[in-house]
PDB file of C-alpha atoms in Angstrom:
ATOM      1  CA  MET A   1      -0.561  -0.205   0.066  1.00  0.00           C
ATOM      2  CA  VAL A   2       0.946   3.468  -0.806  1.00  0.00           C
ATOM      3  CA  ALA A   3       0.068   5.561   1.651  1.00  0.00           C
ATOM      4  CA  PHE A   4      -2.395   8.833  -0.173  1.00  0.00           C
ATOM      5  CA  LYS A   5      -5.679  10.933   1.767  1.00  0.00           C
ATOM      6  CA  GLY A   6      -6.046  12.642  -1.463  1.00  0.00           C
ATOM      7  CA  ARG A   7      -9.327  11.955  -4.560  1.00  0.00           C
ATOM      8  CA  SER A   8      -8.349  10.118  -6.886  1.00  0.00           C
ATOM      9  CA  PHE A   9     -10.769   6.640  -8.766  1.00  0.00           C
ATOM     10  CA  LEU A  10      -7.699   5.012  -7.539  1.00  0.00           C
ATOM     11  CA  LYS A  11      -7.835   4.993  -3.969  1.00  0.00           C
ATOM     12  CA  GLN A  12      -8.741   1.752  -2.023  1.00  0.00           C
ATOM     13  CA  TYR A  13      -9.310   1.763   1.737  1.00  0.00           C
ATOM     14  CA  VAL A  14      -8.051  -1.900   3.164  1.00  0.00           C
ATOM     15  CA  PRO A  15      -8.786  -1.464   7.155  1.00  0.00           C
ATOM     16  CA  ASN A  16      -6.488  -4.915   7.685  1.00  0.00           C
ATOM     17  CA  LYS A  17      -3.040  -1.808   6.737  1.00  0.00           C
ATOM     18  CA  PRO A  18      -0.820  -0.573   8.504  1.00  0.00           C
ATOM     19  CA  ASN A  19      -1.368   3.065   5.907  1.00  0.00           C
ATOM     20  CA  LYS A  20      -5.887   2.360   5.787  1.00  0.00           C
ATOM     21  CA  TRP A  21      -5.849   4.541   2.668  1.00  0.00           C
ATOM     22  CA  GLY A  22      -3.629   5.533  -0.659  1.00  0.00           C
ATOM     23  CA  PHE A  23      -3.010   2.783  -3.726  1.00  0.00           C
ATOM     24  CA  LYS A  24      -2.647  -1.482  -4.238  1.00  0.00           C
ATOM     25  CA  LEU A  25       0.328  -2.065  -5.478  1.00  0.00           C
ATOM     26  CA  TRP A  26       1.334  -5.986  -7.058  1.00  0.00           C
ATOM     27  CA  GLY A  27       4.699  -6.943  -6.583  1.00  0.00           C
ATOM     28  CA  ARG A  28       7.042  -9.310  -8.142  1.00  0.00           C
ATOM     29  CA  CYS A  29      10.533  -9.931  -5.180  1.00  0.00           C
ATOM     30  CA  GLY A  30      13.417 -12.471  -5.352  1.00  0.00           C
ATOM     31  CA  VAL A  31      14.065 -14.196  -1.980  1.00  0.00           C
ATOM     32  CA  SER A  32      16.351 -11.135  -0.508  1.00  0.00           C
ATOM     33  CA  GLY A  33      13.215  -8.867  -1.369  1.00  0.00           C
ATOM     34  CA  TYR A  34      14.438  -7.462  -4.987  1.00  0.00           C
ATOM     35  CA  LEU A  35      11.803  -5.859  -6.352  1.00  0.00           C
ATOM     36  CA  TYR A  36      11.389  -7.350 -10.628  1.00  0.00           C
ATOM     37  CA  ASP A  37       8.108  -6.484 -11.100  1.00  0.00           C
ATOM     38  CA  PHE A  38       4.718  -3.624 -10.695  1.00  0.00           C
ATOM     39  CA  ASP A  39       0.725  -3.446 -11.250  1.00  0.00           C
ATOM     40  CA  LEU A  40      -0.943  -1.157  -9.665  1.00  0.00           C
ATOM     41  CA  TYR A  41      -4.774  -2.412  -8.851  1.00  0.00           C
ATOM     42  CA  GLN A  42      -7.647   0.100 -10.560  1.00  0.00           C
ATOM     43  CA  GLY A  43     -10.843  -1.724  -9.244  1.00  0.00           C
ATOM     44  CA  LYS A  44     -13.472  -4.180  -9.985  1.00  0.00           C
ATOM     45  CA  GLU A  45     -15.012  -2.901 -12.163  1.00  0.00           C
ATOM     46  CA  ILE A  46     -11.336  -1.441 -13.882  1.00  0.00           C
ATOM     47  CA  LYS A  47     -10.444  -5.473 -13.176  1.00  0.00           C
ATOM     48  CA  LYS A  48     -12.713  -7.905 -14.878  1.00  0.00           C
ATOM     49  CA  LYS A  49     -11.910  -5.763 -18.225  1.00  0.00           C
ATOM     50  CA  ASP A  50      -8.838  -7.622 -17.916  1.00  0.00           C
ATOM     51  CA  GLU A  51      -8.328 -10.399 -19.944  1.00  0.00           C
ATOM     52  CA  TYR A  52      -6.506 -13.126 -17.051  1.00  0.00           C
ATOM     53  CA  SER A  53     -10.021 -11.549 -15.068  1.00  0.00           C
ATOM     54  CA  PRO A  54     -11.336 -15.842 -16.147  1.00  0.00           C
ATOM     55  CA  HIS A  55      -8.762 -17.250 -13.411  1.00  0.00           C
ATOM     56  CA  GLY A  56      -9.870 -14.814 -10.789  1.00  0.00           C
ATOM     57  CA  ILE A  57      -8.585 -12.196 -10.110  1.00  0.00           C
ATOM     58  CA  GLY A  58      -5.931 -13.650  -6.904  1.00  0.00           C
ATOM     59  CA  ALA A  59      -4.686 -15.433 -10.171  1.00  0.00           C
ATOM     60  CA  SER A  60      -5.054 -13.257 -12.896  1.00  0.00           C
ATOM     61  CA  VAL A  61      -2.604 -11.350 -10.158  1.00  0.00           C
ATOM     62  CA  VAL A  62       0.328 -13.795 -11.085  1.00  0.00           C
ATOM     63  CA  ILE A  63      -0.277 -14.500 -14.106  1.00  0.00           C
ATOM     64  CA  LYS A  64       0.073 -10.956 -15.300  1.00  0.00           C
ATOM     65  CA  MET A  65       3.338 -10.304 -12.847  1.00  0.00           C
ATOM     66  CA  THR A  66       5.533 -13.799 -14.284  1.00  0.00           C
ATOM     67  CA  SER A  67       3.622 -12.430 -18.459  1.00  0.00           C
ATOM     68  CA  THR A  68       7.645 -10.637 -18.674  1.00  0.00           C
ATOM     69  CA  LEU A  69       9.606 -13.898 -17.043  1.00  0.00           C
ATOM     70  CA  PRO A  70      10.653 -15.404 -20.818  1.00  0.00           C
ATOM     71  CA  GLU A  71      10.017 -19.139 -21.271  1.00  0.00           C
ATOM     72  CA  ASN A  72      10.953 -22.810 -20.120  1.00  0.00           C
ATOM     73  CA  HIS A  73      13.324 -21.404 -17.834  1.00  0.00           C
ATOM     74  CA  ASN A  74      11.363 -23.026 -14.873  1.00  0.00           C
ATOM     75  CA  PHE A  75      11.232 -20.874 -13.319  1.00  0.00           C
ATOM     76  CA  LYS A  76       9.408 -21.493  -9.122  1.00  0.00           C
ATOM     77  CA  ILE A  77       6.963 -19.001  -8.280  1.00  0.00           C
ATOM     78  CA  PHE A  78       6.384 -18.791  -4.354  1.00  0.00           C
ATOM     79  CA  ALA A  79       1.931 -16.817  -3.269  1.00  0.00           C
ATOM     80  CA  ASP A  80       0.120 -17.733  -0.354  1.00  0.00           C
ATOM     81  CA  SER A  81      -3.525 -18.618  -0.497  1.00  0.00           C
ATOM     82  CA  TYR A  82      -5.481 -15.234  -1.583  1.00  0.00           C
ATOM     83  CA  PHE A  83      -3.431 -15.869  -5.608  1.00  0.00           C
ATOM     84  CA  SER A  84      -3.220 -20.008  -5.886  1.00  0.00           C
ATOM     85  CA  SER A  85      -6.111 -21.845  -7.591  1.00  0.00           C
ATOM     86  CA  LEU A  86      -5.099 -25.299  -9.471  1.00  0.00           C
ATOM     87  CA  PRO A  87      -6.408 -23.904 -13.195  1.00  0.00           C
ATOM     88  CA  LEU A  88      -3.185 -21.325 -12.443  1.00  0.00           C
ATOM     89  CA  LEU A  89      -0.519 -23.836 -11.851  1.00  0.00           C
ATOM     90  CA  ASP A  90      -2.118 -25.940 -15.162  1.00  0.00           C
ATOM     91  CA  GLU A  91      -1.586 -21.756 -16.939  1.00  0.00           C
ATOM     92  CA  LEU A  92       2.032 -21.012 -16.000  1.00  0.00           C
ATOM     93  CA  LYS A  93       3.201 -25.191 -16.510  1.00  0.00           C
ATOM     94  CA  LYS A  94       2.344 -24.397 -20.205  1.00  0.00           C
ATOM     95  CA  ARG A  95       4.992 -22.046 -20.003  1.00  0.00           C
ATOM     96  CA  ARG A  96       7.044 -24.461 -17.816  1.00  0.00           C
ATOM     97  CA  ILE A  97       7.268 -21.774 -14.544  1.00  0.00           C
ATOM     98  CA  TRP A  98       6.717 -23.613 -11.197  1.00  0.00           C
ATOM     99  CA  TYR A  99       4.187 -23.009  -8.653  1.00  0.00           C
ATOM    100  CA  VAL A 100       4.867 -23.881  -4.998  1.00  0.00           C
ATOM    101  CA  GLY A 101       2.006 -21.501  -2.186  1.00  0.00           C
ATOM    102  CA  THR A 102      -0.568 -22.216   0.773  1.00  0.00           C
ATOM    103  CA  ALA A 103      -4.165 -22.510  -0.218  1.00  0.00           C
ATOM    104  CA  ARG A 104      -7.842 -22.494   0.489  1.00  0.00           C
ATOM    105  CA  LEU A 105      -9.974 -25.662   0.469  1.00  0.00           C
ATOM    106  CA  LYS A 106     -12.748 -24.206  -1.412  1.00  0.00           C
ATOM    107  CA  ARG A 107     -10.788 -23.507  -4.457  1.00  0.00           C
ATOM    108  CA  LEU A 108      -9.774 -27.128  -4.531  1.00  0.00           C
ATOM    109  CA  ASN A 109     -12.407 -28.719  -6.502  1.00  0.00           C
ATOM    110  CA  LYS A 110     -13.891 -30.967  -3.703  1.00  0.00           C
ATOM    111  CA  CYS A 111     -10.536 -32.342  -3.070  1.00  0.00           C
ATOM    112  CA  SER A 112     -11.017 -35.187  -0.483  1.00  0.00           C
ATOM    113  CA  LEU A 113      -8.660 -33.761   2.419  1.00  0.00           C
ATOM    114  CA  PRO A 114      -9.436 -34.026   5.936  1.00  0.00           C
ATOM    115  CA  SER A 115     -10.080 -31.356   8.435  1.00  0.00           C
ATOM    116  CA  GLU A 116      -7.975 -30.113  10.848  1.00  0.00           C
ATOM    117  CA  LYS A 117     -10.574 -31.469  12.712  1.00  0.00           C
ATOM    118  CA  GLU A 118      -9.293 -34.790  11.676  1.00  0.00           C
ATOM    119  CA  LEU A 119      -5.693 -34.682  11.852  1.00  0.00           C
ATOM    120  CA  LYS A 120      -5.359 -33.267  15.020  1.00  0.00           C
ATOM    121  CA  LYS A 121      -6.994 -36.121  16.512  1.00  0.00           C
ATOM    122  CA  GLN A 122      -3.147 -37.742  14.667  1.00  0.00           C
ATOM    123  CA  GLY A 123      -0.561 -35.867  16.177  1.00  0.00           C
ATOM    124  CA  ARG A 124       1.370 -32.401  15.255  1.00  0.00           C
ATOM    125  CA  GLY A 125       3.015 -32.916  12.816  1.00  0.00           C
ATOM    126  CA  SER A 126       0.782 -35.441  11.169  1.00  0.00           C
ATOM    127  CA  PHE A 127       0.208 -34.679   7.042  1.00  0.00           C
ATOM    128  CA  ASP A 128      -2.404 -35.805   4.255  1.00  0.00           C
ATOM    129  CA  TYR A 129      -1.432 -35.449   0.278  1.00  0.00           C
ATOM    130  CA  ARG A 130      -3.334 -36.376  -3.080  1.00  0.00           C
ATOM    131  CA  THR A 131      -2.090 -36.324  -6.446  1.00  0.00           C
ATOM    132  CA  ASP A 132      -3.381 -35.392  -9.507  1.00  0.00           C
ATOM    133  CA  THR A 133      -2.886 -38.529 -12.035  1.00  0.00           C
ATOM    134  CA  ILE A 134      -3.069 -36.789 -15.010  1.00  0.00           C
ATOM    135  CA  SER A 135      -1.835 -33.376 -14.621  1.00  0.00           C
ATOM    136  CA  ASN A 136       0.921 -34.761 -11.661  1.00  0.00           C
ATOM    137  CA  ASN A 137       0.404 -31.330  -9.046  1.00  0.00           C
ATOM    138  CA  ILE A 138      -0.005 -31.620  -5.797  1.00  0.00           C
ATOM    139  CA  ALA A 139      -2.076 -31.672  -2.705  1.00  0.00           C
ATOM    140  CA  VAL A 140      -1.121 -32.094   1.040  1.00  0.00           C
ATOM    141  CA  SER A 141      -2.767 -30.977   4.160  1.00  0.00           C
ATOM    142  CA  TRP A 142      -0.156 -30.612   7.058  1.00  0.00           C
ATOM    143  CA  ILE A 143      -0.610 -29.368  10.887  1.00  0.00           C
ATOM    144  CA  ASP A 144       1.382 -27.888  13.436  1.00  0.00           C
ATOM    145  CA  ASN A 145      -0.068 -25.694  15.941  1.00  0.00           C
ATOM    146  CA  LYS A 146      -2.563 -25.432  13.169  1.00  0.00           C
ATOM    147  CA  ALA A 147      -3.316 -26.895  10.286  1.00  0.00           C
ATOM    148  CA  VAL A 148      -2.000 -25.600   6.730  1.00  0.00           C
ATOM    149  CA  THR A 149      -2.428 -26.517   3.330  1.00  0.00           C
ATOM    150  CA  LEU A 150       0.006 -26.303  -0.170  1.00  0.00           C
ATOM    151  CA  ILE A 151      -0.217 -27.037  -3.442  1.00  0.00           C
ATOM    152  CA  SER A 152       2.254 -27.516  -5.852  1.00  0.00           C
ATOM    153  CA  SER A 153       3.318 -28.904  -9.009  1.00  0.00           C
ATOM    154  CA  PHE A 154       6.561 -29.841  -9.139  1.00  0.00           C
ATOM    155  CA  ALA A 155       7.938 -29.907  -5.262  1.00  0.00           C
ATOM    156  CA  SER A 156       6.333 -33.339  -2.989  1.00  0.00           C
ATOM    157  CA  ILE A 157       6.214 -35.245  -0.044  1.00  0.00           C
ATOM    158  CA  GLU A 158       9.843 -36.267   0.042  1.00  0.00           C
ATOM    159  CA  GLN A 159      12.047 -35.872   1.628  1.00  0.00           C
ATOM    160  CA  ILE A 160       9.931 -36.110   5.054  1.00  0.00           C
ATOM    161  CA  ASN A 161      12.252 -33.658   8.113  1.00  0.00           C
ATOM    162  CA  THR A 162      12.365 -32.992  11.552  1.00  0.00           C
ATOM    163  CA  VAL A 163      12.323 -29.705  13.549  1.00  0.00           C
ATOM    164  CA  ARG A 164      11.730 -28.833  16.374  1.00  0.00           C
ATOM    165  CA  ARG A 165       8.380 -27.215  18.241  1.00  0.00           C
ATOM    166  CA  TYR A 166       7.686 -26.424  21.528  1.00  0.00           C
ATOM    167  CA  ASP A 167       4.964 -28.500  23.594  1.00  0.00           C
ATOM    168  CA  ARG A 168       2.832 -25.790  25.782  1.00  0.00           C
ATOM    169  CA  LYS A 169       1.255 -29.512  27.747  1.00  0.00           C
ATOM    170  CA  THR A 170       5.219 -31.165  28.376  1.00  0.00           C
ATOM    171  CA  ARG A 171       6.795 -28.107  28.367  1.00  0.00           C
ATOM    172  CA  LYS A 172       9.917 -29.449  26.632  1.00  0.00           C
ATOM    173  CA  TYR A 173      10.786 -29.760  22.975  1.00  0.00           C
ATOM    174  CA  ILE A 174      10.031 -31.981  20.596  1.00  0.00           C
ATOM    175  CA  MET A 175      10.644 -33.656  17.456  1.00  0.00           C
ATOM    176  CA  VAL A 176       7.556 -32.739  14.333  1.00  0.00           C
ATOM    177  CA  LYS A 177       7.773 -34.567  11.027  1.00  0.00           C
ATOM    178  CA  GLN A 178       7.361 -31.679   7.926  1.00  0.00           C
ATOM    179  CA  PRO A 179       6.618 -32.594   4.792  1.00  0.00           C
ATOM    180  CA  TYR A 180       9.313 -31.859   2.039  1.00  0.00           C
ATOM    181  CA  ILE A 181       6.742 -28.665   0.759  1.00  0.00           C
ATOM    182  CA  VAL A 182       6.256 -26.747   3.930  1.00  0.00           C
ATOM    183  CA  GLN A 183      10.533 -27.285   4.477  1.00  0.00           C
ATOM    184  CA  PHE A 184      10.927 -25.427   0.442  1.00  0.00           C
ATOM    185  CA  TYR A 185       7.662 -23.004   0.544  1.00  0.00           C
ATOM    186  CA  ASN A 186       8.837 -21.222   4.209  1.00  0.00           C
ATOM    187  CA  LYS A 187      12.834 -21.098   2.194  1.00  0.00           C
ATOM    188  CA  ASN A 188      12.442 -18.661  -0.253  1.00  0.00           C
ATOM    189  CA  MET A 189       8.559 -17.272   0.551  1.00  0.00           C
ATOM    190  CA  GLY A 190       8.316 -13.657   2.356  1.00  0.00           C
ATOM    191  CA  GLY A 191      10.587 -11.279  -0.800  1.00  0.00           C
ATOM    192  CA  VAL A 192       6.851  -8.979  -0.479  1.00  0.00           C
ATOM    193  CA  ASP A 193       7.327  -8.505   2.856  1.00  0.00           C
ATOM    194  CA  LYS A 194      11.103  -7.947   3.607  1.00  0.00           C
ATOM    195  CA  LEU A 195      10.647  -4.865   0.331  1.00  0.00           C
ATOM    196  CA  ASP A 196       7.674  -3.179   2.624  1.00  0.00           C
ATOM    197  CA  MET A 197      10.424  -3.962   5.610  1.00  0.00           C
ATOM    198  CA  MET A 198      12.668  -1.777   4.417  1.00  0.00           C
ATOM    199  CA  CYS A 199      10.877   0.528   2.749  1.00  0.00           C
ATOM    200  CA  SER A 200       9.520   1.171   5.981  1.00  0.00           C
ATOM    201  CA  PHE A 201      13.186   1.806   6.959  1.00  0.00           C
ATOM    202  CA  TYR A 202      13.904   4.169   3.986  1.00  0.00           C
ATOM    203  CA  LYS A 203      10.962   6.770   3.270  1.00  0.00           C
ATOM    204  CA  PRO A 204      11.624   9.731   0.826  1.00  0.00           C
ATOM    205  CA  ASN A 205      11.270  12.823   2.266  1.00  0.00           C
ATOM    206  CA  LEU A 206       9.291  13.732   0.206  1.00  0.00           C
ATOM    207  CA  LYS A 207       4.976  15.227   0.325  1.00  0.00           C
ATOM    208  CA  CYS A 208       2.804  15.488  -2.937  1.00  0.00           C
ATOM    209  CA  HIS A 209      -0.401  16.278  -3.266  1.00  0.00           C
ATOM    210  CA  ARG A 210      -1.496  14.215  -6.188  1.00  0.00           C
ATOM    211  CA  CYS A 211      -2.075  10.642  -6.867  1.00  0.00           C
ATOM    212  CA  LEU A 212       0.588  10.209  -9.596  1.00  0.00           C
ATOM    213  CA  ILE A 213       3.632  11.874  -7.280  1.00  0.00           C
ATOM    214  CA  ALA A 214       2.702   9.243  -4.656  1.00  0.00           C
ATOM    215  CA  VAL A 215       3.154   5.810  -6.702  1.00  0.00           C
ATOM    216  CA  VAL A 216       6.461   7.963  -8.384  1.00  0.00           C
ATOM    217  CA  LYS A 217       7.736   8.835  -4.865  1.00  0.00           C
ATOM    218  CA  SER A 218       7.504   5.863  -3.395  1.00  0.00           C
ATOM    219  CA  LYS A 219       8.842   3.443  -6.785  1.00  0.00           C
ATOM    220  CA  ALA A 220      11.433   6.235  -6.871  1.00  0.00           C
ATOM    221  CA  GLY A 221      13.140   5.244  -4.054  1.00  0.00           C
ATOM    222  CA  ARG A 222      12.974   1.258  -4.605  1.00  0.00           C
ATOM    223  CA  PRO A 223      15.534   0.993  -6.630  1.00  0.00           C
ATOM    224  CA  SER A 224      18.171   2.474  -4.546  1.00  0.00           C
ATOM    225  CA  LEU A 225      17.455   0.560  -1.859  1.00  0.00           C
ATOM    226  CA  ASP A 226      17.779  -2.425  -4.572  1.00  0.00           C
ATOM    227  CA  ALA A 227      21.077  -1.623  -4.170  1.00  0.00           C
ATOM    228  CA  ILE A 228      21.476  -1.902  -0.600  1.00  0.00           C
ATOM    229  CA  PRO A 229      22.601  -4.967   0.375  1.00  0.00           C
ATOM    230  CA  LEU A 230      19.776  -6.891   3.188  1.00  0.00           C
ATOM    231  CA  PRO A 231      20.649  -8.135   6.339  1.00  0.00           C
ATOM    232  CA  THR A 232      20.414 -11.003   7.100  1.00  0.00           C
ATOM    233  CA  LYS A 233      20.546 -13.278   9.892  1.00  0.00           C
ATOM    234  CA  ARG A 234      23.732 -14.177  11.596  1.00  0.00           C
ATOM    235  CA  PRO A 235      24.371 -15.877  14.658  1.00  0.00           C
ATOM    236  CA  ALA A 236      24.585 -13.456  18.314  1.00  0.00           C
ATOM    237  CA  ALA A 237      28.632 -14.059  19.035  1.00  0.00           C
ATOM    238  CA  VAL A 238      29.049 -15.521  22.561  1.00  0.00           C
ATOM    239  CA  GLN A 239      30.808 -13.987  25.112  1.00  0.00           C
ATOM    240  CA  SER A 240      33.243 -16.656  26.485  1.00  0.00           C
ATOM    241  CA  ASN A 241      33.444 -16.809  29.839  1.00  0.00           C
ATOM    242  CA  PRO A 242      36.951 -15.495  32.053  1.00  0.00           C
ATOM    243  CA  THR A 243      38.739 -18.640  33.310  1.00  0.00           C
ATOM    244  CA  LYS A 244      39.322 -20.386  37.211  1.00  0.00           C
ATOM    245  CA  ASP A 245      42.313 -18.289  37.547  1.00  0.00           C
ATOM    246  CA  ILE A 246      40.775 -14.782  37.420  1.00  0.00           C
ATOM    247  CA  ARG A 247      38.251 -15.300  37.943  1.00  0.00           C
ATOM    248  CA  LEU A 248      38.515 -17.319  41.039  1.00  0.00           C
ATOM    249  CA  ASP A 249      42.531 -14.625  42.015  1.00  0.00           C
ATOM    250  CA  GLY A 250      40.545 -12.461  44.678  1.00  0.00           C
ATOM    251  CA  PHE A 251      41.822  -8.945  43.066  1.00  0.00           C
ATOM    252  CA  ASP A 252      39.718  -6.308  41.966  1.00  0.00           C
ATOM    253  CA  HIS A 253      36.467  -8.692  41.798  1.00  0.00           C
ATOM    254  CA  LEU A 254      34.228  -7.567  45.041  1.00  0.00           C
ATOM    255  CA  PRO A 255      31.600  -4.887  44.347  1.00  0.00           C
ATOM    256  CA  THR A 256      32.653  -0.740  45.513  1.00  0.00           C
ATOM    257  CA  TYR A 257      30.776   1.981  46.931  1.00  0.00           C
ATOM    258  CA  SER A 258      30.378   5.528  45.426  1.00  0.00           C
ATOM    259  CA  ASP A 259      27.986   8.019  47.602  1.00  0.00           C
ATOM    260  CA  LYS A 260      26.833   9.754  43.810  1.00  0.00           C
ATOM    261  CA  ARG A 261      24.131   9.202  42.585  1.00  0.00           C
ATOM    262  CA  GLN A 262      23.983   6.989  39.607  1.00  0.00           C
ATOM    263  CA  ARG A 263      20.807   5.319  37.124  1.00  0.00           C
TER     264      ARG A 263
END
């Protein structure tokens, strides 16, 4: 969302966003948060006239964002449940673009996956899957704290890994099974969120009152932001304890008293 409260027919109101009023943008980012392509959402009525509208709003956004990619290069797309559907997988597969994403059960064309209650009875880490023998697409339901459903046109459940989780009942850490598709999705998802985070840290100091300038201002800072190497997670430096000879020598290790008031 590009924050804007002026007058424009393109302005949207999204109550669950930090910037509730503004312009809604779709973006395609890499794992590092680099922005490769974006599009401005123009409303439902204009979206109905789009050539990709038969696939739905979410799927049409993915198709349009990937239309600038060259064919037959085996690109892999990751998205959440708002964009995912089985017809989208078949449409991208025609151009040899592969897809992994979370999905909603009502979009799986009556696929008989177990419900969340049934998976909870089997225990934490249980999963079930269904494979389409014609299109070779897969749908997987896996439960950790809550159930999650994923669909993919290339990733499968093999190889099954184990992850460390905290059990509140026993107050101990346990090992939970995790299919490969879940691990692969978690590893490569989150580029758009990382871009939004970095844009909130490095906002251009420019006020504007016109809609076009607001969008240009938002996008003008992103190439310079993309040039900045994004910080990666590094393990915290652990300070080693002093040796016993220093700790037990008996010198300069007692607290001293001072009349000066300190915090």
